[in-house]
Each structure stands twice: as structure tokens, then as C-alpha cells.
mmCIF file of C-alpha atoms and ligand atoms in Angstrom:
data_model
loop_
_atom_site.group_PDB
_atom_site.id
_atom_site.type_symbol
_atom_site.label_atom_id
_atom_site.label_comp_id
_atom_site.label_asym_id
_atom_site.label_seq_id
_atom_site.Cartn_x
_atom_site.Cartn_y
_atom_site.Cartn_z
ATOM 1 C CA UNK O 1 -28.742 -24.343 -28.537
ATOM 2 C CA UNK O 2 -30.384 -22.294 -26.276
ATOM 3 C CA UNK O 3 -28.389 -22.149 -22.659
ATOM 4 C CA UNK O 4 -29.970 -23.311 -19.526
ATOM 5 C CA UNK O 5 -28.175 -20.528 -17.222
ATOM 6 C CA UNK O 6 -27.915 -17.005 -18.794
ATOM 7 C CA UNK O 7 -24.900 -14.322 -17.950
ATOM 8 C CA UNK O 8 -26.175 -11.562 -16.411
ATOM 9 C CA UNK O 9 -24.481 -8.499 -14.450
ATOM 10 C CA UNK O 10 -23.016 -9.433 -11.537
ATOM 11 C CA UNK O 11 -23.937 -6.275 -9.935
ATOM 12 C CA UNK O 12 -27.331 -5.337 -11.073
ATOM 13 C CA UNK O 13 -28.759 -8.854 -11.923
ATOM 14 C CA UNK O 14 -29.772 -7.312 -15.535
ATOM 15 C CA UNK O 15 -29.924 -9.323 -18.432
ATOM 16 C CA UNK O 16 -26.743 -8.215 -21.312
ATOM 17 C CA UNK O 17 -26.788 -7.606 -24.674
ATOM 18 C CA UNK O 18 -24.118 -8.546 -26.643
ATOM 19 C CA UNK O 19 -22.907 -5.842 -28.991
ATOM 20 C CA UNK O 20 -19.639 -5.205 -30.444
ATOM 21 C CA UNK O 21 -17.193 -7.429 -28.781
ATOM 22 C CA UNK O 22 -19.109 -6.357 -25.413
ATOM 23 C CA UNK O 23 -21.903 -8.050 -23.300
ATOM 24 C CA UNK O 24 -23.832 -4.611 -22.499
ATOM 25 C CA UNK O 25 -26.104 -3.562 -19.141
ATOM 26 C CA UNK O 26 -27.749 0.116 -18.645
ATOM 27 C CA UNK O 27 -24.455 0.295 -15.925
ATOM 28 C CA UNK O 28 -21.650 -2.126 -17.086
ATOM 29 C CA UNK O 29 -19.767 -2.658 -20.148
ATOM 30 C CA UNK O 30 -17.545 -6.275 -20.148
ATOM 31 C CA UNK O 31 -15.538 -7.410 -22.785
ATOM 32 C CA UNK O 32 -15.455 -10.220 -24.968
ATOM 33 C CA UNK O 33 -12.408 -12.326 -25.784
ATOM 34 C CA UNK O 34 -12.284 -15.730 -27.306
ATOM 35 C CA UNK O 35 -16.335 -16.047 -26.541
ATOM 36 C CA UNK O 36 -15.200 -15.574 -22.891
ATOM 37 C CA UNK O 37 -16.598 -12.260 -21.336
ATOM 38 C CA UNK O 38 -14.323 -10.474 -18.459
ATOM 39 C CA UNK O 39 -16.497 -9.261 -15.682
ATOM 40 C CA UNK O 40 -13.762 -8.601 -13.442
ATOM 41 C CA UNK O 41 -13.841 -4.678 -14.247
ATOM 42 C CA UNK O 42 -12.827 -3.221 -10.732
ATOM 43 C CA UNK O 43 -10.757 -5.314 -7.772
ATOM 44 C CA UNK O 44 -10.826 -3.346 -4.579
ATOM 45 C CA UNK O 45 -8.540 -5.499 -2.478
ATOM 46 C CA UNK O 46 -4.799 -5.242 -3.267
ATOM 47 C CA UNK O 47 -4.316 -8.601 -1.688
ATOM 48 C CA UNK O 48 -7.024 -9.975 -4.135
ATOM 49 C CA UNK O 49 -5.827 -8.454 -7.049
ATOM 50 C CA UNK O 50 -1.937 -10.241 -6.104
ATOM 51 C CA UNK O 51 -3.642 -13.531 -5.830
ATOM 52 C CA UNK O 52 -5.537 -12.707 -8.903
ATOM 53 C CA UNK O 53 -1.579 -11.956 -11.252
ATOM 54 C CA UNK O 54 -0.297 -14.330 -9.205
ATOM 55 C CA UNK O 55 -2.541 -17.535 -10.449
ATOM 56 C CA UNK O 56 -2.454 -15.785 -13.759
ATOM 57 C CA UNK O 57 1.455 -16.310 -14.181
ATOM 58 C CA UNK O 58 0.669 -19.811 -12.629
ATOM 59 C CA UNK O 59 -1.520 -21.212 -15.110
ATOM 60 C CA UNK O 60 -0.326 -19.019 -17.801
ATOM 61 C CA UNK O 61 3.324 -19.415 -17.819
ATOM 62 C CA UNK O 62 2.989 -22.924 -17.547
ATOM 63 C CA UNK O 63 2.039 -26.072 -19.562
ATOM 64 C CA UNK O 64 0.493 -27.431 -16.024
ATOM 65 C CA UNK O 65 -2.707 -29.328 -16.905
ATOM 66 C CA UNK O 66 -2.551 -28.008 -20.506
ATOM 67 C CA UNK O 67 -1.637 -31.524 -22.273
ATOM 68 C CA UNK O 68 -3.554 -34.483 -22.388
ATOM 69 C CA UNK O 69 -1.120 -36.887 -21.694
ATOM 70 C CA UNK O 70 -0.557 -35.097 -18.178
ATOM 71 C CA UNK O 71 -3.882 -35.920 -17.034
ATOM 72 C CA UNK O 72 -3.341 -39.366 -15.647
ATOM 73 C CA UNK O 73 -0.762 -38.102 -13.507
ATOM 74 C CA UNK O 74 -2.285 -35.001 -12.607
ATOM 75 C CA UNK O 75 -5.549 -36.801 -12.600
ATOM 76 C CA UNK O 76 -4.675 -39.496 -9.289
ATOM 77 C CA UNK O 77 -2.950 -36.615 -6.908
ATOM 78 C CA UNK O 78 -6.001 -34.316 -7.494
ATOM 79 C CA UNK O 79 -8.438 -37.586 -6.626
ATOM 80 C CA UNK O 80 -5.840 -37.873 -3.667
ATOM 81 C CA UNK O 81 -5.757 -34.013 -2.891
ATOM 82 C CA UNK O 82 -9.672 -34.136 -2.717
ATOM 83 C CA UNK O 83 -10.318 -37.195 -0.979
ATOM 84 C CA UNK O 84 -12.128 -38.286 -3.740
ATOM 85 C CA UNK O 85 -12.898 -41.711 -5.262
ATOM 86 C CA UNK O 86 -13.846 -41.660 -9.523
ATOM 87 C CA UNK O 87 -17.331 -42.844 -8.014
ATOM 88 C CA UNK O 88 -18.037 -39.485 -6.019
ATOM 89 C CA UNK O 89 -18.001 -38.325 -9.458
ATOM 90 C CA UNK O 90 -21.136 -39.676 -10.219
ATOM 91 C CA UNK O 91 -22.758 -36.331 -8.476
ATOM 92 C CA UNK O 92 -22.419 -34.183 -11.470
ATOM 93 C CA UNK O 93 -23.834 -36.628 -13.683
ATOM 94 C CA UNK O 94 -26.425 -34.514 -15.902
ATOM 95 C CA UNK O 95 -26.318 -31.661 -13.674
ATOM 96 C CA UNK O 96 -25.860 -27.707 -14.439
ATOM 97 C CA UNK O 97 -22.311 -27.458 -12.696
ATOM 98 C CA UNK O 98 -20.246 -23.982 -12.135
ATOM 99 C CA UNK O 99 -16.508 -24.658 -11.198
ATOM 100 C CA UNK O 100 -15.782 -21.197 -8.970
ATOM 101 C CA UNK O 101 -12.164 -20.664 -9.255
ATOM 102 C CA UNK O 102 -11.688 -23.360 -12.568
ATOM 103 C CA UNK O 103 -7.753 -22.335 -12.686
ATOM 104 C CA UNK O 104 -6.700 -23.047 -16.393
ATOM 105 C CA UNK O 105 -9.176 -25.995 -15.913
ATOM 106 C CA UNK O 106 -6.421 -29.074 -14.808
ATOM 107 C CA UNK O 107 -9.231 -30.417 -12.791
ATOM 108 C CA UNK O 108 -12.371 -29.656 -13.834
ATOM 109 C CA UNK O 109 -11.702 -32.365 -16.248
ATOM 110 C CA UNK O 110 -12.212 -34.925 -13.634
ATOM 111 C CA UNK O 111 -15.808 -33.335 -13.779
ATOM 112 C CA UNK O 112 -17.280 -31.092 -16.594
ATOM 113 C CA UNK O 113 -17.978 -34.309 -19.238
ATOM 114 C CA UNK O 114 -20.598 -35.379 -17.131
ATOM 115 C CA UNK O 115 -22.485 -32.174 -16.377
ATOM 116 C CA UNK O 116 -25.891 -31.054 -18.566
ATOM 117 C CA UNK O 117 -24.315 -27.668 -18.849
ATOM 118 C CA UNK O 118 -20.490 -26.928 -17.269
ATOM 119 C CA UNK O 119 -19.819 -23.220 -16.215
ATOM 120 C CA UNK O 120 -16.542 -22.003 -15.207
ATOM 121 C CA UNK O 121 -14.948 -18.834 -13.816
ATOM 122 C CA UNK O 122 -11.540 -17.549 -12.524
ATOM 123 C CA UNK O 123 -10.687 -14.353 -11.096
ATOM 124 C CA UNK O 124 -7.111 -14.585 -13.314
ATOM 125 C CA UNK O 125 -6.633 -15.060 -16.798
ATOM 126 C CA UNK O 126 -6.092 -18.671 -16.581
ATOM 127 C CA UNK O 127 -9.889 -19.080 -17.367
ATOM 128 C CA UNK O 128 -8.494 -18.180 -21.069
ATOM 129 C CA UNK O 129 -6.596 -21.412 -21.306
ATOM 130 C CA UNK O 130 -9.677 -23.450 -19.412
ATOM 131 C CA UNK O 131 -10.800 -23.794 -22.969
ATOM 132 C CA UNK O 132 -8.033 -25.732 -24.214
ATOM 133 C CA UNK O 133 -7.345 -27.926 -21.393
ATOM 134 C CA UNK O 134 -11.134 -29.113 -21.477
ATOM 135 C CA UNK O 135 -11.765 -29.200 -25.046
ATOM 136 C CA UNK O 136 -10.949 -32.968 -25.419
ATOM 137 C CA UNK O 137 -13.068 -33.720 -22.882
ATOM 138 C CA UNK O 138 -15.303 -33.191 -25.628
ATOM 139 C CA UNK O 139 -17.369 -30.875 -23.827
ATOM 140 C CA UNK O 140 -17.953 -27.345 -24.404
ATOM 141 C CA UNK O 141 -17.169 -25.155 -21.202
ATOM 142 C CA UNK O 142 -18.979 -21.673 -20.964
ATOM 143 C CA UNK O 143 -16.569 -19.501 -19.323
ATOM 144 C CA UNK O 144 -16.002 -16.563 -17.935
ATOM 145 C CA UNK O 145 -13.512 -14.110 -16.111
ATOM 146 C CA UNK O 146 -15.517 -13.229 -12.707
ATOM 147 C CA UNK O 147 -14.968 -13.170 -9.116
ATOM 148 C CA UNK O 148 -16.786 -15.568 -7.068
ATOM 149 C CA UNK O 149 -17.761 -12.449 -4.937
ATOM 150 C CA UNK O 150 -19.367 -10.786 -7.564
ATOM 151 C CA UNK O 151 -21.020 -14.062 -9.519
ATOM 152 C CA UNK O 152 -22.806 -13.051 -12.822
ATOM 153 C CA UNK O 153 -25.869 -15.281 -12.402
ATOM 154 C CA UNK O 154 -29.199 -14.787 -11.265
ATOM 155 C CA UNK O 155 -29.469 -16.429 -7.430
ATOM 156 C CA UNK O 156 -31.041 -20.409 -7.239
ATOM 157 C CA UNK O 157 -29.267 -21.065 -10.882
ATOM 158 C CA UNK O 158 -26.698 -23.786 -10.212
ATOM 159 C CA UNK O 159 -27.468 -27.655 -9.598
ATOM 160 C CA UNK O 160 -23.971 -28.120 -8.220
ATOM 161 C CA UNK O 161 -21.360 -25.843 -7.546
ATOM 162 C CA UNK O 162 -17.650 -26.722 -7.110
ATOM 163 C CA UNK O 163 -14.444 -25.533 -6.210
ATOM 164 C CA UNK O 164 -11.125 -26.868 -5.399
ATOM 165 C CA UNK O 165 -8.585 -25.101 -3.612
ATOM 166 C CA UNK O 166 -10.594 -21.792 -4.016
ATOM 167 C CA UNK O 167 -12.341 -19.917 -1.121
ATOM 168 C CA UNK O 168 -9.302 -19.290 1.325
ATOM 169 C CA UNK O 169 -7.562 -17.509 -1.808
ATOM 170 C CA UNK O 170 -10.168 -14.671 -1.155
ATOM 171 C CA UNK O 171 -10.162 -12.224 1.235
ATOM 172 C CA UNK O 172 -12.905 -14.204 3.876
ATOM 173 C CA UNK O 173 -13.045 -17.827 3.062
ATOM 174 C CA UNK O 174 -17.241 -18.003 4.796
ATOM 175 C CA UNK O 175 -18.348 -15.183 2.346
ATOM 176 C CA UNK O 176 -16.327 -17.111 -0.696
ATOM 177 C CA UNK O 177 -18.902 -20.187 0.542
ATOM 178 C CA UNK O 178 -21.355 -17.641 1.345
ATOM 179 C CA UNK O 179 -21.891 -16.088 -2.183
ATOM 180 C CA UNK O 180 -21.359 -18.842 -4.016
ATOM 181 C CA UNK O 181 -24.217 -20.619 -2.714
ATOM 182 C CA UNK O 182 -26.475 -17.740 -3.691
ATOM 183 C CA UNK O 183 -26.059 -19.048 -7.166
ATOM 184 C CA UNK O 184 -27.114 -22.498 -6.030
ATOM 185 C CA UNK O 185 -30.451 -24.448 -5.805
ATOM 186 C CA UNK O 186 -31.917 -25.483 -3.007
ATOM 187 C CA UNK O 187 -31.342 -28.921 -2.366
ATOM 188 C CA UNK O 188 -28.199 -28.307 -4.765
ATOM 189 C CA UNK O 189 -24.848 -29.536 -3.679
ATOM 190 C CA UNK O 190 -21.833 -28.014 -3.406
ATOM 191 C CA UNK O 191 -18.541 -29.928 -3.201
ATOM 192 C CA UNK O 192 -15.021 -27.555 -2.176
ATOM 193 C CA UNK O 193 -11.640 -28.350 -0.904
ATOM 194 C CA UNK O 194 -10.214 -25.773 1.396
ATOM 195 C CA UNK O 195 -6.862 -25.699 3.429
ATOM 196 C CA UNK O 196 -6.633 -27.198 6.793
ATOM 197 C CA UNK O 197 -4.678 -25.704 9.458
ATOM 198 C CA UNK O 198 -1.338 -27.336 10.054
ATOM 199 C CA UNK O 199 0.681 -28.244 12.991
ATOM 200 C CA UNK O 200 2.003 -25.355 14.882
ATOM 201 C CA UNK O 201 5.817 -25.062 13.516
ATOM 202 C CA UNK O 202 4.568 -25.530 9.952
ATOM 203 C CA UNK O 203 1.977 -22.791 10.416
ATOM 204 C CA UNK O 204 4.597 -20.463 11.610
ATOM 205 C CA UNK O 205 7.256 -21.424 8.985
ATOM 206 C CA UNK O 206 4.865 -21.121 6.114
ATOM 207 C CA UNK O 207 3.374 -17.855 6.965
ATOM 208 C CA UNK O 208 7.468 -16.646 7.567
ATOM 209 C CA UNK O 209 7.920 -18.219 3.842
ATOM 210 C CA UNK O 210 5.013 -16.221 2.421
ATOM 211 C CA UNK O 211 5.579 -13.100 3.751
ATOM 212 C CA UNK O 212 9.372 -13.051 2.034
ATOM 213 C CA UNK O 213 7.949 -14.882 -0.596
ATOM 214 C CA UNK O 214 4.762 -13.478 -1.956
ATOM 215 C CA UNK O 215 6.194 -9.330 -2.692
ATOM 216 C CA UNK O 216 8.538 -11.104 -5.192
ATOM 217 C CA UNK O 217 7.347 -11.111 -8.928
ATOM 218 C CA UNK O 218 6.917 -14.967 -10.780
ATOM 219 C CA UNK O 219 9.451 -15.301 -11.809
ATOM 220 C CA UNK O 220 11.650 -14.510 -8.505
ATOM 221 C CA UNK O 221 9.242 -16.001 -6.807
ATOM 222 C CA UNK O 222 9.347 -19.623 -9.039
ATOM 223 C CA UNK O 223 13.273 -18.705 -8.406
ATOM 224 C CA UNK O 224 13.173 -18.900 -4.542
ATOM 225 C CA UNK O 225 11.194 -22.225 -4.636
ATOM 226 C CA UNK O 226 13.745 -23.871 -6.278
ATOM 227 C CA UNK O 227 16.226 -24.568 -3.340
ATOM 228 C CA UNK O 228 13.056 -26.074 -0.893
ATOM 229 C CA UNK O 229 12.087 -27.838 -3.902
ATOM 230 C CA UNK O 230 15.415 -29.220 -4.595
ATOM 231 C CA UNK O 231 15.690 -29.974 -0.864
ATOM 232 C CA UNK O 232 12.223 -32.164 -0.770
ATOM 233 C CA UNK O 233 13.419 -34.231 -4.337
ATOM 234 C CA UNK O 234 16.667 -35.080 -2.434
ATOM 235 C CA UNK O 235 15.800 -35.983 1.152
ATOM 236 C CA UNK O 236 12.921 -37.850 -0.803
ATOM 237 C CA UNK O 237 15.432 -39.905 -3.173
ATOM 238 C CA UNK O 238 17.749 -40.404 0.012
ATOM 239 C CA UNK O 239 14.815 -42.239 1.443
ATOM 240 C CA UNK O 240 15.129 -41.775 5.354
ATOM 241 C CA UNK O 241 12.814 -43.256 7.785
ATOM 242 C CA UNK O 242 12.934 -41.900 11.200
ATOM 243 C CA UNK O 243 11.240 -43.432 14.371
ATOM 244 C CA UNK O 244 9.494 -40.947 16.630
ATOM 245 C CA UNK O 245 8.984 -42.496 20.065
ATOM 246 C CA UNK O 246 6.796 -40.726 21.173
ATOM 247 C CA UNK O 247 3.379 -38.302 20.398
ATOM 248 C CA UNK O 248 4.497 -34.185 20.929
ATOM 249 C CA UNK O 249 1.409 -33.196 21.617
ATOM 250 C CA UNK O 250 2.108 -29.309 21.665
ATOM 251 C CA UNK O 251 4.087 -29.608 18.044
ATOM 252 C CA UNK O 252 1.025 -32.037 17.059
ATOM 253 C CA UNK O 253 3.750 -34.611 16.225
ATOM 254 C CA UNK O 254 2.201 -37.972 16.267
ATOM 255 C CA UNK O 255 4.820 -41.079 17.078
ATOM 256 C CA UNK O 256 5.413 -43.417 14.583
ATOM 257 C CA UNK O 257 8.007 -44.158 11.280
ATOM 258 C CA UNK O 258 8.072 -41.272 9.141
ATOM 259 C CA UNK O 259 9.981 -40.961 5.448
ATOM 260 C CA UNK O 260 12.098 -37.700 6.793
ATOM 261 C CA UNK O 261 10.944 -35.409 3.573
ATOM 262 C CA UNK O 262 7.482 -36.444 4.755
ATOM 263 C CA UNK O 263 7.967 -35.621 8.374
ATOM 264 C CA UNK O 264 9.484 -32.237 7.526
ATOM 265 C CA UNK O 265 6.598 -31.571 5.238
ATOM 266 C CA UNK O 266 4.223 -32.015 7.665
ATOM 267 C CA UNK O 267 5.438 -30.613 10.742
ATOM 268 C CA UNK O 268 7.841 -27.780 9.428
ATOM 269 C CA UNK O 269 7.549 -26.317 6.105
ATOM 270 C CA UNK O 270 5.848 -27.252 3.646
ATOM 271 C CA UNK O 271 8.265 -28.915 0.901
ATOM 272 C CA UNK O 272 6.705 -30.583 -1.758
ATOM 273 C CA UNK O 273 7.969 -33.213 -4.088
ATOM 274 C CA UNK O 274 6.146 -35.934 -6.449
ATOM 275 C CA UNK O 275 8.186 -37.970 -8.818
ATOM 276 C CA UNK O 276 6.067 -38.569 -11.385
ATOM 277 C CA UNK O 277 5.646 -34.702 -11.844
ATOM 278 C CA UNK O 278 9.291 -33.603 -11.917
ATOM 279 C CA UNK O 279 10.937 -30.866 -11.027
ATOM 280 C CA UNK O 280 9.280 -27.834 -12.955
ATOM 281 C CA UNK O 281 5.917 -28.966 -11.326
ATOM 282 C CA UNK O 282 6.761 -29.615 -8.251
ATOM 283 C CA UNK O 283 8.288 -26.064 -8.326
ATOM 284 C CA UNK O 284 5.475 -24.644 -9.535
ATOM 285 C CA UNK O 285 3.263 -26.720 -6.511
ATOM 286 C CA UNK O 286 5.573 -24.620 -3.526
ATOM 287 C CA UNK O 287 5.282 -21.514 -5.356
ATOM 288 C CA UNK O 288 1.620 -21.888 -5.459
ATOM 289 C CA UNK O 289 1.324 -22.487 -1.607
ATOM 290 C CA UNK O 290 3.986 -19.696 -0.956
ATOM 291 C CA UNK O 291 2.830 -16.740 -3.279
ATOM 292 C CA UNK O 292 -0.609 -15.838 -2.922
ATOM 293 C CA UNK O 293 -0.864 -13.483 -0.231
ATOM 294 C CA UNK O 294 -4.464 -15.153 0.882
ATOM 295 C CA UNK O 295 -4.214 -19.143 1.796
ATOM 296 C CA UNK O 296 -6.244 -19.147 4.769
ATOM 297 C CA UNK O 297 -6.130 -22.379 6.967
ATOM 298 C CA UNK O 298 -9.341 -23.951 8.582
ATOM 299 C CA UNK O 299 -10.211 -26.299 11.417
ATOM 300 C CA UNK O 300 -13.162 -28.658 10.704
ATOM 301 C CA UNK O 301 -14.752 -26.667 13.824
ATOM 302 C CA UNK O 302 -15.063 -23.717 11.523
ATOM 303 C CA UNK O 303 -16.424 -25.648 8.551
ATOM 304 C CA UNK O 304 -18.746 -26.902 10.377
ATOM 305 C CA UNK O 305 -20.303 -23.315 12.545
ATOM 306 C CA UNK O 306 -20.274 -22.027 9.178
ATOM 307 C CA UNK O 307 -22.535 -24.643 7.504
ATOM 308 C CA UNK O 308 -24.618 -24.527 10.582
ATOM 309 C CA UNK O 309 -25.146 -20.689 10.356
ATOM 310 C CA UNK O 310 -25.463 -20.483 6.514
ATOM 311 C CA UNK O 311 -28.193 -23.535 6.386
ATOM 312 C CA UNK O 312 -26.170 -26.061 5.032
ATOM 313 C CA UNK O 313 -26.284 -30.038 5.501
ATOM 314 C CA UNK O 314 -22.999 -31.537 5.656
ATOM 315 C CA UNK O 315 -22.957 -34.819 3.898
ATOM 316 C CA UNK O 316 -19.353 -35.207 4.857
ATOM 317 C CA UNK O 317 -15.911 -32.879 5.710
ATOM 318 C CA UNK O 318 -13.243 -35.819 4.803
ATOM 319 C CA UNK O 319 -10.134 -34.632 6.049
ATOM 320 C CA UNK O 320 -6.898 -35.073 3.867
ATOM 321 C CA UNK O 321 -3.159 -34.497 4.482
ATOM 322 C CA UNK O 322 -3.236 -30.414 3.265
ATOM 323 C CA UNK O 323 -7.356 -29.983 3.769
ATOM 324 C CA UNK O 324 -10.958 -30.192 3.917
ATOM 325 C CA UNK O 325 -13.088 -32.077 1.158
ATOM 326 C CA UNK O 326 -16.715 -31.295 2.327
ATOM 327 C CA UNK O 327 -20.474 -31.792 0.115
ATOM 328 C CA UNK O 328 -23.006 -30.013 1.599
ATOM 329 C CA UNK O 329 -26.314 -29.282 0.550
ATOM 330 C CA UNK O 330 -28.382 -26.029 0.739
ATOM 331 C CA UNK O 331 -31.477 -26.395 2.837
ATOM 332 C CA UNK O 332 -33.200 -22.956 2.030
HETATM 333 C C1 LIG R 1 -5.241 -23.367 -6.438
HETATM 334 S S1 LIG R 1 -6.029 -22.675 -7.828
HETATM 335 C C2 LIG R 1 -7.216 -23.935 -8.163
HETATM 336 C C3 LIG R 1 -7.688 -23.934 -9.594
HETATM 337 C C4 LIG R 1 -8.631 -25.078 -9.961
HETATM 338 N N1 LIG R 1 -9.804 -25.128 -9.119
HETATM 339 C C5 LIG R 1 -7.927 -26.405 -9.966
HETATM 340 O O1 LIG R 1 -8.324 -27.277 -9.192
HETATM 341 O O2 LIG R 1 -6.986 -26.583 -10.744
HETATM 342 C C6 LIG R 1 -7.022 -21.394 -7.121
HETATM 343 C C7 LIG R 1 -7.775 -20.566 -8.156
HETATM 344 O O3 LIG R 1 -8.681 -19.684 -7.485
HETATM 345 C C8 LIG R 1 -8.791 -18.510 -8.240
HETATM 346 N N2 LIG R 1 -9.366 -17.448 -7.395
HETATM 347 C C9 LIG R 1 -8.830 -16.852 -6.316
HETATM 348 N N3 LIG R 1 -9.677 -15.933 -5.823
HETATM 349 C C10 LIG R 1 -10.799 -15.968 -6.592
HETATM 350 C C11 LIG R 1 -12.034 -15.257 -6.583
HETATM 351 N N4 LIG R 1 -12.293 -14.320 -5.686
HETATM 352 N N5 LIG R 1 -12.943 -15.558 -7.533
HETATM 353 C C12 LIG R 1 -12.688 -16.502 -8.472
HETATM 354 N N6 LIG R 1 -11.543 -17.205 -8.541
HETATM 355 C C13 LIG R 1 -10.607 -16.946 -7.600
HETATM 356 C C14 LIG R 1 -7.347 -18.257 -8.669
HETATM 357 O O4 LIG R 1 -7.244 -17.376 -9.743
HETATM 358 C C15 LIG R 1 -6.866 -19.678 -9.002
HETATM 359 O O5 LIG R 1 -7.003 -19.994 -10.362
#
């Protein structure tokens, strides 16, 4: 069946040939693996190229969204993460969708069965198990290995672009938004979930975290989330509600009853536990906040002068626990 949106090179727009195990242009050469071409052929940025191994051991070294019987699970925290209801997933119904930044695809199966024609790309090699998370989905994802900087698709192609938990992995989360709507149509929609920035101790403890944290290879790093992630399960299971009298405005501390892991979590490191995904997940959820060396944090402020400066019409910026769900639509 002939495909709605063609690959071309993300640097010269050309059409590609497909020849030997290579798609061809007069200037690049990218291979082919699995059906799946790689068009990530030069990184420039060091800091990219860690975030880029560093999601690759993620999604690779992992089973994390790999089995179907993890879905469900996996399936309510992401609706959660994203401020999402299963309605709001009525947008991609028929549509030509790209997921920028699919990961090994955990949760572009909340999404890719209903689009016309699903797209996905990933900087890392997780796009190489994408495949096999969404093939009971029953759909068939094209793929590819690209950097949503360098996108290879002719400009106005898209009907929806989306893309959770992607842009502030890159090295300026506006231009991640910014060249990704290139590829989009006008009047096309694109739904992302970026970080929000937290209150002031966490901020500073997270970014003390990551900087000891992120030099370390996978599997030191997965080594040196285990004690924060042991500390989370057990302050969870010891179940400790604290009163806070009053609001602190300069810590952002709101009064109220807090659960004490939650209050912690919030306000002074980030230490995340869920019971129904166990300890290996959990542990792979704090290394994946701690390790990249790009997680930018946002205000809605910022979300919203960028929209305003790059044409976009916010249909909404819900804002969650850890971020920003926004739709906007391009306007020219
Ligand atoms: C937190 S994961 C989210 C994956 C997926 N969207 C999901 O919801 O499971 C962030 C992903 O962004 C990808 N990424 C980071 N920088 C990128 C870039 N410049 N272009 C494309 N993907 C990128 C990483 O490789 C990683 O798989």
C-alpha cells in the first residue's frame, strides 16, 4: 500500500532510494535495519548524544512497556502523567500521527491504533523495540531512528504530532516544539507533555542528584537509584501523614495533610515509588529523571510566550503533578 507520508532526507528534503540495505540521497547514505532506517548519522552535542545512550540502555535493557500484560498498569499512570482522559484520545482518530521521541513505544499504544497512518522516531535505539511493543496493537508503525531536530519529512506533512516527555531532553526545549511543527499541517494539532518547574528545594536537590548522577554509566547509574528508590517504597509502606500548618510561600509548600513520601517528593527530591510497578520499575522511573543530562523544567509562562511567538493556539496547558500537558494548533 502506497504510504501517505514519504521519508525523505532530513537535511536536503530529497526524495531516497532504497538500495542495498540503504535509503540513498545525492548527499546521505542511512541504513536499514529491521525495515527501520537510522538517520541519526552525526550528533554534534555531547549532552545530546548522553541523553541519546542513555534512553537507549533505558528502553533497551529493560522489559518496560515491552509485554502486553504491563499495559494496564503502565497504561492508567501515563493517562495520569498526561492529564489525559481515554476520550482526549479521540483526536487521533483517522489521522496521519508522528510520535517525536516514541521511546521503545510504552505509550504510543494509548494512541497509534487509531491513527490513518502512525509514524514514530527516537533519537536512541529504543525505536528498534517500538515495533514489538506496538505490534499487538495490531497496527503497523513506520519507524525510524531520527532526531526531532533534523525530521526526515517534507514540512506541512503531519495531521497530528505528539510527544510525551520529549522536548526538554534536547538541547532547547522551544526549537524541539519549533521544528517539530514544521512537519505539521496547518490547522494540525500537536499534543506534548513537558516538565514543569518544581518547588525551589526540589529544583536544587534534583539538579545536585543529576550532576553526580548522570557521568555514571547504566548500570551505576540504575545502581545509585536504588537506595532513593528503596527510601520512597518504605516511607510509602510506613504510611505517614503529616499536617503542615501553614503555606511556605518561599519553599512553595502549600499547608495541608501530606503522605510524608509524597511531601518529600514534591518539595525535596524527587523519589518515586508506585506499587503496582515494583521495584525494578520504579528504579528504572528515578534513573530516568536523574540521568539524562537535559530535563529542562518549564513554567506555563514560557509555554505560553512560546506558542504566542511561534503562531500557535493553545487549546489547553493542563498542569499535572511533574508537568505540562498542552494541544495546540498551528495557525500558519
Ligand atoms: C522519557 S522518554 C519518552 C518516550 C515515549 N514518548 C514514552 O512516552 O514512552 C524520552 C524519549 O525522548 C527521546 N529523545 C530525546 N531527545 C530526542 C531528540 N532530539 N529527537 C528524538 N528523540 C529524542 C529519548 O531517546 C527517549 O526515548
Amino acid at each position: 500500500m502506497q504510504r501517505i507520508v514519504q521519508w525523505v532526507d532530513p537535511y536536503t528534503n530529497e526524495p531516497l532510494l532504497e538500495e542495498n540495505g540503504f535509503l540513498i540521497s545525492s548527499t546521505g547514505k542511512y541504513a536499514l535495519h529491521d525495515g527501520i532506517p537510522n538517520f541519526v548519522t552525526k550528533l554534534n552535542d555531547p549532552l545530546q548524544e548522553q541523553v541519546q545512550i542513555s534512553f537507549g540502555n533505558k528502553w533497551t535493557k529493560s522489559q518496560f512497556g515491552q509485554d502486553d500484560s504491563d499495559f494496564p498498569k503502565i497504561k492508567d499512570v501515563m493517562l495520569e502523567m498526561m492529564n489525559l482522559n481515554e476520550s482526549d484520545l479521540s483526536i487521533f482518530q483517522d489521522k496521519v500521527v508522528l510520535d517525536a521521541g516514541i521511546g521503545s513505544g510504552s505509550s504510543a499504544r494509548l494512541w497509534a491504533l487509531q491513527a490513518k497512518e502512525f509514524h514514530g522516531i527516537d533519537i536512541s535505539i529504543a525505536v528498534y523495540r517500538a515495533k514489538n511493543a506496538l505490534k499487538s496493537s495490531g497496527k503497523e508503525p513506520i519507524l525510524a531512528q531520527a532526531d526531532l531536530n533534523a525530521l526526515p519529512y517534507r514540512d506541512e506533512s503531519f495531521d497530528i504530532i505528539v510527544s510525551n516527555g520529549v522536548f526538554h531532553h534536547t538541547p532547547n526545549t522551544k526549537n524541539a516544539l519549533k521544528n517539530c511543527i514544521k512537519k505539521l499541517k496547518i490547522g494540525g494539532l500537536c499534543l506534548f507533555y513537558i516538565y514543569k518547574k518544581k518547588a525551589p528545594l526540589r529544583e536544587f536537590a534534583d539538579d545536585y542528584i543529576r550532576s553526580k548522577v548522570s557521568d555514571l554509566p547504566h548500570d551505576l547509574a540504575m545502581e545509585a537509584m536504588k537506595p532513593i528508590t528503596n527510601f520512597a517504597k518504605s516511607l510509602h509502606e510506613q504510611s505517614i501523614k503529616i499536617q503542615v500548618p501553614n503555606d511556605v510561600e518561599i519553599l512553595g509548600i502549600k499547608k495541608g495533610e501530606y503522605d510524608l513520601q509524597r511531601f518529600i517528593y514534591q518539595f525535596f527530591f524527587k523519589c518515586f515509588w508506585n506499587d503496582s510497578w515494583g521495584f525494578e520499575y520504579s528504579n528504572l522511573t528515578n534513573y530516568d529523571w536523574y540521568h539524562p543530562k537535559f530535563a529542562w523544567r518549564h513554567t506555563e509562562k514560557e509555554i505560553q510566550d512560546w506558542c504566542k511567538e511561534l503562531n500557535l493556539e493553545t487549546k489547553y496547558v493542563k498542569e499535572s503533578e511533574s508537568g505540562y500537558t498542552c494541544l495546540v494548533k498551528k495557525l500558519s
